[in-house]
Coordinates of C-alpha atoms in Angstrom, one line a residue:
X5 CA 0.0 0.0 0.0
X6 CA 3.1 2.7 0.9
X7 CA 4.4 1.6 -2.9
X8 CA 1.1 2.4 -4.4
X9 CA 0.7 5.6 -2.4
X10 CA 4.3 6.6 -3.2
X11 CA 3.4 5.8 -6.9
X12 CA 0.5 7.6 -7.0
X13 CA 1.8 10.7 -5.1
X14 CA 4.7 10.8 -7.2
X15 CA 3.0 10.6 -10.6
X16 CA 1.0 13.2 -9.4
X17 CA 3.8 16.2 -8.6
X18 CA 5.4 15.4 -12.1
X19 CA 2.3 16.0 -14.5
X20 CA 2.4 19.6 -13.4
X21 CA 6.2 20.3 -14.2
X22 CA 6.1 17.9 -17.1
X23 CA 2.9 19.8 -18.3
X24 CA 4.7 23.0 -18.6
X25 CA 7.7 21.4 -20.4
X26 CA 5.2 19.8 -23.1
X27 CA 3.7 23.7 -24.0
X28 CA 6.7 25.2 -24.0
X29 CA 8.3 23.2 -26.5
X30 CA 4.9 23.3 -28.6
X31 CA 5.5 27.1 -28.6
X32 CA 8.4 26.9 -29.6
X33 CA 8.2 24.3 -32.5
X34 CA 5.1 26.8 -33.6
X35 CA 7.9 29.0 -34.0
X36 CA 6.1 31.8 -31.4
X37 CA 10.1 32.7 -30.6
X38 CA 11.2 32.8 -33.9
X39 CA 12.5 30.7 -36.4
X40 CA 14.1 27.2 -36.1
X41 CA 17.1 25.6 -37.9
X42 CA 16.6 21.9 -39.4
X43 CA 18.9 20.9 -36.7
X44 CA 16.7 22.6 -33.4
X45 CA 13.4 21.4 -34.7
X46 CA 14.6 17.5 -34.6
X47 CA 16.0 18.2 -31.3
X48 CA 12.5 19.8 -30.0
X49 CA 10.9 17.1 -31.9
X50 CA 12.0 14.4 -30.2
X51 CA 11.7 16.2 -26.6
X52 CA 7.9 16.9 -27.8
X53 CA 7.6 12.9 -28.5
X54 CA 9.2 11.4 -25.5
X55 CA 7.6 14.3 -22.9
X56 CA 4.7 13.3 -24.4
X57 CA 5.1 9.6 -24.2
X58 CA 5.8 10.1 -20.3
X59 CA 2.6 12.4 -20.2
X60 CA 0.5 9.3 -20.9
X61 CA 2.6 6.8 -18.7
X62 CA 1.6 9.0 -15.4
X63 CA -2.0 9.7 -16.5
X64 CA -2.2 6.0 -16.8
X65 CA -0.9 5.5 -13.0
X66 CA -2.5 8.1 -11.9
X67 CA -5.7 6.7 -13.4
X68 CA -5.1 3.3 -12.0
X69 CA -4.3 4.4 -8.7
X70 CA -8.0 6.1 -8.7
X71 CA -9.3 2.7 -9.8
X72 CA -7.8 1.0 -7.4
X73 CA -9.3 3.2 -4.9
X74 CA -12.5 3.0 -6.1
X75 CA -12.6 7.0 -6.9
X76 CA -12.4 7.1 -10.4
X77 CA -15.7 8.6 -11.7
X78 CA -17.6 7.5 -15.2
X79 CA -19.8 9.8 -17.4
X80 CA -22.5 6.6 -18.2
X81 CA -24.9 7.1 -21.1
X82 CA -26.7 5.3 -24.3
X83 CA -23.8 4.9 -26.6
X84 CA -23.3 3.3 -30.0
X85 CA -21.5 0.3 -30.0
X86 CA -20.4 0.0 -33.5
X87 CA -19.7 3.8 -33.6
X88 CA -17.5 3.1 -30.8
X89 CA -15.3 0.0 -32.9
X90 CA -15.2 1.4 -36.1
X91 CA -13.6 4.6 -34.6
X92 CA -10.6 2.2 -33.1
X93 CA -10.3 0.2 -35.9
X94 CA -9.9 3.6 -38.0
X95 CA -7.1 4.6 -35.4
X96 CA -5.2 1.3 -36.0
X97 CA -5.7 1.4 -39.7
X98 CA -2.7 3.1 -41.0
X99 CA -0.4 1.7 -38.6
X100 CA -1.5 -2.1 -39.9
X101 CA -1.0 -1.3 -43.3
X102 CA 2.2 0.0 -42.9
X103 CA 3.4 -2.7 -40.7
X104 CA 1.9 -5.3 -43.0
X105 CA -1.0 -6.7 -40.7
X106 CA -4.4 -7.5 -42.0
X107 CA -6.9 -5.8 -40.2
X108 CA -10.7 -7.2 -40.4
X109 CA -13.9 -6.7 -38.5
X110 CA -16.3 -9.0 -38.2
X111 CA -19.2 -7.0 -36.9
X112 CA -23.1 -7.7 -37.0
X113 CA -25.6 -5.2 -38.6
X114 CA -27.7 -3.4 -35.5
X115 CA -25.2 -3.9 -32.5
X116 CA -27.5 -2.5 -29.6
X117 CA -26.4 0.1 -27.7
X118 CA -24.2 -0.3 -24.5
X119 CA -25.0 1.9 -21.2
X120 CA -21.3 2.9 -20.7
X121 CA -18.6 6.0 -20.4
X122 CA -17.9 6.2 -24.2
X123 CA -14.2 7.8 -23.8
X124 CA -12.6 4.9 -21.4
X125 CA -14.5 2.2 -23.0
X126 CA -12.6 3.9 -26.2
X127 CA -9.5 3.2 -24.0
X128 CA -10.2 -0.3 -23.6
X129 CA -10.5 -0.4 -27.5
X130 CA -7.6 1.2 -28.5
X131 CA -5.9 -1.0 -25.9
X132 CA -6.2 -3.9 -27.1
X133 CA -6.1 -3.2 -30.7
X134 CA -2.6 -1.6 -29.9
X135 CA -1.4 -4.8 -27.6
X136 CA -2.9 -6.7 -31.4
X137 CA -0.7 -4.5 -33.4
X138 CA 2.2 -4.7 -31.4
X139 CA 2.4 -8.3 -31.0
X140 CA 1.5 -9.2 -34.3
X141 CA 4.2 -9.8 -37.0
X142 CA 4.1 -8.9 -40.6
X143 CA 1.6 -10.7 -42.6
X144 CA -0.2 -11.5 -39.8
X145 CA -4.0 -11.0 -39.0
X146 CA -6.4 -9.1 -36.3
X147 CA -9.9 -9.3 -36.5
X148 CA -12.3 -7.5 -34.2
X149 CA -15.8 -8.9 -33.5
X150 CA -19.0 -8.7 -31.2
X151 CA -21.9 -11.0 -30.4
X152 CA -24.7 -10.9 -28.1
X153 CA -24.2 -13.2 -25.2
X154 CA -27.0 -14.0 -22.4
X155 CA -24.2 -15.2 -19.7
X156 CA -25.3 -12.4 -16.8
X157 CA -27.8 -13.6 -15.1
X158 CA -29.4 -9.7 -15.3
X159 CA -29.9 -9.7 -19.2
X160 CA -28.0 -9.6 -22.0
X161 CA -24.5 -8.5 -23.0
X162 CA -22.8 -7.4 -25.8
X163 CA -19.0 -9.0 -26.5
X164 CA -16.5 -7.6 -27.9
X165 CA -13.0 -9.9 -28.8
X166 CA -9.6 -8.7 -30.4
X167 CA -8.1 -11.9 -31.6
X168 CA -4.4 -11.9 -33.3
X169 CA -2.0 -14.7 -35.1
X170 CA 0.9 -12.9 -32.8
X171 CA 3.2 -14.8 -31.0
X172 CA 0.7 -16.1 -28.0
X173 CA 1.1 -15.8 -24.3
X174 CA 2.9 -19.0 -22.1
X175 CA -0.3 -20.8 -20.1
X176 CA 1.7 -20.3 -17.0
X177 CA 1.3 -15.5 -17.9
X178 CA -2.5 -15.9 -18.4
X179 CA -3.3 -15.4 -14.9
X180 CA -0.7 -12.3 -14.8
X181 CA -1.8 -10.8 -18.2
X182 CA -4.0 -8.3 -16.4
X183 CA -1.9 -6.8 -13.5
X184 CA -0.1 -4.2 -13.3
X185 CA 3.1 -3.6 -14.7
X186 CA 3.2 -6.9 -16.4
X187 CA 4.6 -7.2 -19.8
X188 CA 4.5 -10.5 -21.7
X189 CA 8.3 -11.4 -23.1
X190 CA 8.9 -11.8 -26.0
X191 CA 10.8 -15.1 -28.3
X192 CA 14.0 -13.5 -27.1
X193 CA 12.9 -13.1 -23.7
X194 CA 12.8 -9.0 -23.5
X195 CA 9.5 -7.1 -22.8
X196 CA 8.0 -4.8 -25.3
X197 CA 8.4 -1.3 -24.8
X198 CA 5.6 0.2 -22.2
X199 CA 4.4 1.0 -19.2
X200 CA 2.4 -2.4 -18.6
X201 CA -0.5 -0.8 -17.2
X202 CA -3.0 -0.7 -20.4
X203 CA -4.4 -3.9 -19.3
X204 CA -4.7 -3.3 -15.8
X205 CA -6.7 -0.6 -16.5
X206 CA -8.8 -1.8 -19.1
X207 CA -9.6 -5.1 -16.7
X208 CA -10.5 -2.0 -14.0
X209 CA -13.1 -0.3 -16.8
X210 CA -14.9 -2.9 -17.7
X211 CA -15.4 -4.7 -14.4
X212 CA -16.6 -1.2 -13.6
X213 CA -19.2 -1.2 -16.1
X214 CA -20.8 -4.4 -14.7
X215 CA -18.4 -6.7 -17.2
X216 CA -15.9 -8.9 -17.4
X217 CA -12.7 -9.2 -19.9
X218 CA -10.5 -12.4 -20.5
X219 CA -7.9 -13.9 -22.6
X220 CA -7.4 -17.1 -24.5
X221 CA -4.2 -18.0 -26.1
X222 CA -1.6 -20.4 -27.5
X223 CA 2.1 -19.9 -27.9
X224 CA 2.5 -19.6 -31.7
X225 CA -0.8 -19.3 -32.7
X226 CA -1.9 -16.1 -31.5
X227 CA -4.1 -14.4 -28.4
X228 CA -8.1 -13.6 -28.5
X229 CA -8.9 -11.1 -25.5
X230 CA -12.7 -10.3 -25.4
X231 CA -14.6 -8.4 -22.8
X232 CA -18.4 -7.4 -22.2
X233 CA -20.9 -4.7 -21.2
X234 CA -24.4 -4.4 -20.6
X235 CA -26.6 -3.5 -23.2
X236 CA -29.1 0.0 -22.2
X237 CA -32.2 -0.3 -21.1
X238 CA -35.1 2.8 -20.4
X239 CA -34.7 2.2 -17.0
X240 CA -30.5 2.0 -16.5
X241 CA -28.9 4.2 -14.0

């Protein structure tokens, strides 16, 4: 509890100095000062990417410390569930292409609307569509789906899976996928660059919202990581 507490605390004094250092150099890569050589707008460029970079990293533990505590508030409404997919997918597009990854949705006409926060459930999108992308080598395939599932015992629930031909998670890491700070190895044995918190948090936003996400995988053939959320009714709160 002190390490989380420390974490949090500490996350929290650095956005406001590293918030300062992010505008400045935007000013000054919009040239407010006065005009840049080839030379100073690299440098800048690459302090803009990597301040930026470390932006999101603290918002993300500052944001799972809030889970964790239970404070983190959610804007719930009526949203549209296939608004919400086809904006991820758009995200990722580009970035498959260019790496080489086939990128498919497999999506039924009239999804129902979800009673959710639209901008974290977003989060958990573009979450795992990234982890996809990331783990996923050229030539390789992600397709993003949704069905209608009666499991809850309270009604109906959309589900939404992110399945890849990546290089799979070891049995023994499923149970760890979705804590914090984990990062799955890779063939060599390295973790992949990041903060190892997008899952954690995404396990955190859906439980919120009255769901539940898992993973199902097999070295060398790829993972599937699905999660869902309860569909709106009139009478939701």
């Amino acid at each position: 509890q002190m390490k989380t507490d420390f974490i949090s605390h500490v996350s929290h004094e650095l956005r406001t100095p590293l918030t300062a250092m992010r505008e400045g150099t935007a000013i000054l890569l919009e040239e407010i000062g006065g005009p840049l050589t080839a030379s100073q707008r690299k440098v800048l460029e690459v302090l803009s990417s990597n301040s930026d970079r470390l932006y999101r990293s603290i918002c993300s533990i500052l944001d799972l410390s809030k889970m964790e505590a239970g404070m983190m508030e959610y804007q719930l409404a009526p949203c549209d569930a296939a608004a919400l997919i086809h904006r991820s997918v758009t995200s990722v597009e580009l970035i498959a292409r260019t790496k080489g990854v086939d990128l498919e949705s497999n999506l039924p006409e009239n999804l129902p609307v979800i009673y959710a926060d639209e901008e974290r459930i977003q989060q958990v999108l573009d979450n795992l569509l990234g982890n996809a992308l990331k783990f996923t080598p050229e030539g390789g395939k992600i397709i993003i789906g949704a069905r209608l599932t009666t499991e809850n015992e309270s009604g109906r629930l959309l589900e939404v899976s992110v399945s890849d031909s990546g290089e799979g998670i070891p049995a023994e890491d499923l149970q760890r996928v979705f804590q914090r700070f984990y990062q799955s190895p890779t063939k060599t044995g390295r973790s992949r660059q990041g903060t190892g918190l997008g899952l954690a948090i995404a396990r955190h936003i859906v439980e919120d919202h009255r769901g539940r996400i898992r993973v199902k995988s097999e070295p060398g053939i790829g993972s599937t990581f699905s999660f869902t959320l309860p569909i709106w009714a009139a009478n939701s709160r």
